[in-house]
């Protein structure tokens, strides 16, 4: 009798199909440290200048690190070779151009999203 009940319940479940999927509610994202700093920068111009200076220093350090790793394999001489110098020059130029392009795009997006089309 018990096995018949289980078989009947199993057939009934198969006939109904899989159970409906439950939707998970997305948790409201908490602001990132960068978002919190950006809000603070809008309220305090001095904090905004400090953030901009830190961002530029960070970008510079990343550029130096990446270009050095790409162009200077190992120290062979006290000065860079012509090839290494050319590589570093091109790398820095490309890195800076890409950074400027991204910055311009983000600035346009911010202006388009701000009320009145002005900066945020």
PDB file of C-alpha atoms in Angstrom:
ATOM      1  CA  UNK A   1       0.000   0.000   0.000  1.00  0.00           C
ATOM      2  CA  UNK A   2       2.837   2.370   0.887  1.00  0.00           C
ATOM      3  CA  UNK A   3       4.705   1.688  -2.353  1.00  0.00           C
ATOM      4  CA  UNK A   4       1.497   2.221  -4.343  1.00  0.00           C
ATOM      5  CA  UNK A   5       1.037   5.654  -2.732  1.00  0.00           C
ATOM      6  CA  UNK A   6       4.610   6.617  -3.631  1.00  0.00           C
ATOM      7  CA  UNK A   7       4.153   5.465  -7.217  1.00  0.00           C
ATOM      8  CA  UNK A   8       0.895   7.385  -7.492  1.00  0.00           C
ATOM      9  CA  UNK A   9       2.505  10.545  -6.051  1.00  0.00           C
ATOM     10  CA  UNK A  10       5.453  10.149  -8.425  1.00  0.00           C
ATOM     11  CA  UNK A  11       3.149   9.794 -11.457  1.00  0.00           C
ATOM     12  CA  UNK A  12       1.129  12.832 -10.368  1.00  0.00           C
ATOM     13  CA  UNK A  13       4.306  14.953 -10.043  1.00  0.00           C
ATOM     14  CA  UNK A  14       5.504  13.854 -13.496  1.00  0.00           C
ATOM     15  CA  UNK A  15       2.118  14.681 -15.009  1.00  0.00           C
ATOM     16  CA  UNK A  16       2.175  18.214 -13.545  1.00  0.00           C
ATOM     17  CA  UNK A  17       5.676  18.909 -14.815  1.00  0.00           C
ATOM     18  CA  UNK A  18       8.494  20.612 -12.938  1.00  0.00           C
ATOM     19  CA  UNK A  19       7.604  22.968 -10.118  1.00  0.00           C
ATOM     20  CA  UNK A  20       7.512  26.641 -11.095  1.00  0.00           C
ATOM     21  CA  UNK A  21      10.760  28.478 -10.570  1.00  0.00           C
ATOM     22  CA  UNK A  22      10.745  30.984  -7.822  1.00  0.00           C
ATOM     23  CA  UNK A  23      12.023  34.410  -8.638  1.00  0.00           C
ATOM     24  CA  UNK A  24      14.788  35.616  -6.455  1.00  0.00           C
ATOM     25  CA  UNK A  25      14.588  39.191  -5.454  1.00  0.00           C
ATOM     26  CA  UNK A  26      17.770  41.034  -6.134  1.00  0.00           C
ATOM     27  CA  UNK A  27      19.202  42.628  -3.075  1.00  0.00           C
ATOM     28  CA  UNK A  28      19.528  46.341  -3.389  1.00  0.00           C
ATOM     29  CA  UNK A  29      23.189  46.962  -4.063  1.00  0.00           C
ATOM     30  CA  UNK A  30      25.031  48.881  -1.426  1.00  0.00           C
ATOM     31  CA  UNK A  31      27.077  51.793  -2.710  1.00  0.00           C
ATOM     32  CA  UNK A  32      30.667  50.984  -3.519  1.00  0.00           C
ATOM     33  CA  UNK A  33      33.483  52.942  -1.886  1.00  0.00           C
ATOM     34  CA  UNK A  34      33.992  54.743  -5.211  1.00  0.00           C
ATOM     35  CA  UNK A  35      30.304  55.783  -5.245  1.00  0.00           C
ATOM     36  CA  UNK A  36      30.555  57.028  -1.690  1.00  0.00           C
ATOM     37  CA  UNK A  37      33.684  59.013  -2.559  1.00  0.00           C
ATOM     38  CA  UNK A  38      32.020  60.468  -5.653  1.00  0.00           C
ATOM     39  CA  UNK A  39      29.073  61.712  -3.587  1.00  0.00           C
ATOM     40  CA  UNK A  40      31.471  63.216  -1.056  1.00  0.00           C
ATOM     41  CA  UNK A  41      33.388  64.880  -3.901  1.00  0.00           C
ATOM     42  CA  UNK A  42      30.201  66.518  -5.203  1.00  0.00           C
ATOM     43  CA  UNK A  43      29.569  68.012  -1.769  1.00  0.00           C
ATOM     44  CA  UNK A  44      33.177  69.042  -1.129  1.00  0.00           C
ATOM     45  CA  UNK A  45      35.277  70.466  -3.998  1.00  0.00           C
ATOM     46  CA  UNK A  46      38.507  69.900  -2.066  1.00  0.00           C
ATOM     47  CA  UNK A  47      37.679  66.195  -1.685  1.00  0.00           C
ATOM     48  CA  UNK A  48      36.975  66.068  -5.438  1.00  0.00           C
ATOM     49  CA  UNK A  49      40.384  67.525  -6.217  1.00  0.00           C
ATOM     50  CA  UNK A  50      42.019  65.020  -3.872  1.00  0.00           C
ATOM     51  CA  UNK A  51      40.158  62.147  -5.557  1.00  0.00           C
ATOM     52  CA  UNK A  52      41.202  63.365  -8.991  1.00  0.00           C
ATOM     53  CA  UNK A  53      44.834  63.626  -7.895  1.00  0.00           C
ATOM     54  CA  UNK A  54      44.742  60.097  -6.453  1.00  0.00           C
ATOM     55  CA  UNK A  55      43.113  58.739  -9.624  1.00  0.00           C
ATOM     56  CA  UNK A  56      45.788  60.363 -11.813  1.00  0.00           C
ATOM     57  CA  UNK A  57      48.585  59.024  -9.601  1.00  0.00           C
ATOM     58  CA  UNK A  58      47.033  55.546  -9.739  1.00  0.00           C
ATOM     59  CA  UNK A  59      46.693  55.727 -13.538  1.00  0.00           C
ATOM     60  CA  UNK A  60      50.316  56.886 -13.853  1.00  0.00           C
ATOM     61  CA  UNK A  61      51.592  54.062 -11.636  1.00  0.00           C
ATOM     62  CA  UNK A  62      49.624  51.450 -13.602  1.00  0.00           C
ATOM     63  CA  UNK A  63      50.903  52.864 -16.895  1.00  0.00           C
ATOM     64  CA  UNK A  64      54.521  52.803 -15.724  1.00  0.00           C
ATOM     65  CA  UNK A  65      54.158  49.247 -14.431  1.00  0.00           C
ATOM     66  CA  UNK A  66      52.480  47.889 -17.566  1.00  0.00           C
ATOM     67  CA  UNK A  67      54.762  49.645 -20.045  1.00  0.00           C
ATOM     68  CA  UNK A  68      57.883  48.657 -18.109  1.00  0.00           C
ATOM     69  CA  UNK A  69      56.823  44.995 -17.976  1.00  0.00           C
ATOM     70  CA  UNK A  70      55.974  45.027 -21.681  1.00  0.00           C
ATOM     71  CA  UNK A  71      59.048  46.864 -22.981  1.00  0.00           C
ATOM     72  CA  UNK A  72      61.889  46.143 -20.577  1.00  0.00           C
ATOM     73  CA  UNK A  73      62.327  42.407 -20.129  1.00  0.00           C
ATOM     74  CA  UNK A  74      65.373  42.534 -17.911  1.00  0.00           C
ATOM     75  CA  UNK A  75      68.136  44.932 -16.994  1.00  0.00           C
ATOM     76  CA  UNK A  76      70.969  44.411 -19.443  1.00  0.00           C
ATOM     77  CA  UNK A  77      72.526  47.871 -19.333  1.00  0.00           C
ATOM     78  CA  UNK A  78      72.231  50.959 -17.186  1.00  0.00           C
ATOM     79  CA  UNK A  79      70.373  52.816 -19.978  1.00  0.00           C
ATOM     80  CA  UNK A  80      67.424  51.674 -22.059  1.00  0.00           C
ATOM     81  CA  UNK A  81      68.179  50.509 -25.560  1.00  0.00           C
ATOM     82  CA  UNK A  82      66.746  52.357 -28.565  1.00  0.00           C
ATOM     83  CA  UNK A  83      64.146  49.597 -29.014  1.00  0.00           C
ATOM     84  CA  UNK A  84      63.121  49.716 -25.350  1.00  0.00           C
ATOM     85  CA  UNK A  85      62.868  53.514 -25.434  1.00  0.00           C
ATOM     86  CA  UNK A  86      60.728  53.422 -28.574  1.00  0.00           C
ATOM     87  CA  UNK A  87      58.507  50.724 -27.067  1.00  0.00           C
ATOM     88  CA  UNK A  88      58.021  52.685 -23.837  1.00  0.00           C
ATOM     89  CA  UNK A  89      57.247  55.863 -25.784  1.00  0.00           C
ATOM     90  CA  UNK A  90      54.606  54.120 -27.892  1.00  0.00           C
ATOM     91  CA  UNK A  91      53.145  52.289 -24.909  1.00  0.00           C
ATOM     92  CA  UNK A  92      52.787  55.493 -22.872  1.00  0.00           C
ATOM     93  CA  UNK A  93      51.218  57.281 -25.846  1.00  0.00           C
ATOM     94  CA  UNK A  94      48.666  54.484 -26.401  1.00  0.00           C
ATOM     95  CA  UNK A  95      47.873  54.176 -22.696  1.00  0.00           C
ATOM     96  CA  UNK A  96      47.364  57.932 -22.374  1.00  0.00           C
ATOM     97  CA  UNK A  97      45.231  58.127 -25.548  1.00  0.00           C
ATOM     98  CA  UNK A  98      43.011  55.271 -24.331  1.00  0.00           C
ATOM     99  CA  UNK A  99      42.671  56.893 -20.914  1.00  0.00           C
ATOM    100  CA  UNK A 100      41.660  60.211 -22.511  1.00  0.00           C
ATOM    101  CA  UNK A 101      39.106  58.503 -24.762  1.00  0.00           C
ATOM    102  CA  UNK A 102      37.480  56.686 -21.844  1.00  0.00           C
ATOM    103  CA  UNK A 103      37.472  59.881 -19.781  1.00  0.00           C
ATOM    104  CA  UNK A 104      35.788  61.817 -22.629  1.00  0.00           C
ATOM    105  CA  UNK A 105      33.098  59.140 -23.039  1.00  0.00           C
ATOM    106  CA  UNK A 106      32.382  59.040 -19.308  1.00  0.00           C
ATOM    107  CA  UNK A 107      32.195  62.819 -19.138  1.00  0.00           C
ATOM    108  CA  UNK A 108      29.690  62.908 -22.035  1.00  0.00           C
ATOM    109  CA  UNK A 109      27.589  60.242 -20.318  1.00  0.00           C
ATOM    110  CA  UNK A 110      27.626  62.185 -17.061  1.00  0.00           C
ATOM    111  CA  UNK A 111      26.590  65.385 -18.813  1.00  0.00           C
ATOM    112  CA  UNK A 112      23.806  63.617 -20.696  1.00  0.00           C
ATOM    113  CA  UNK A 113      22.501  62.081 -17.464  1.00  0.00           C
ATOM    114  CA  UNK A 114      22.684  65.247 -15.388  1.00  0.00           C
ATOM    115  CA  UNK A 115      19.631  67.505 -15.152  1.00  0.00           C
ATOM    116  CA  UNK A 116      20.033  70.475 -17.477  1.00  0.00           C
ATOM    117  CA  UNK A 117      22.892  68.771 -19.358  1.00  0.00           C
ATOM    118  CA  UNK A 118      25.528  70.298 -17.068  1.00  0.00           C
ATOM    119  CA  UNK A 119      28.191  68.493 -15.071  1.00  0.00           C
ATOM    120  CA  UNK A 120      27.043  66.489 -12.064  1.00  0.00           C
TER     121      UNK A 120
END
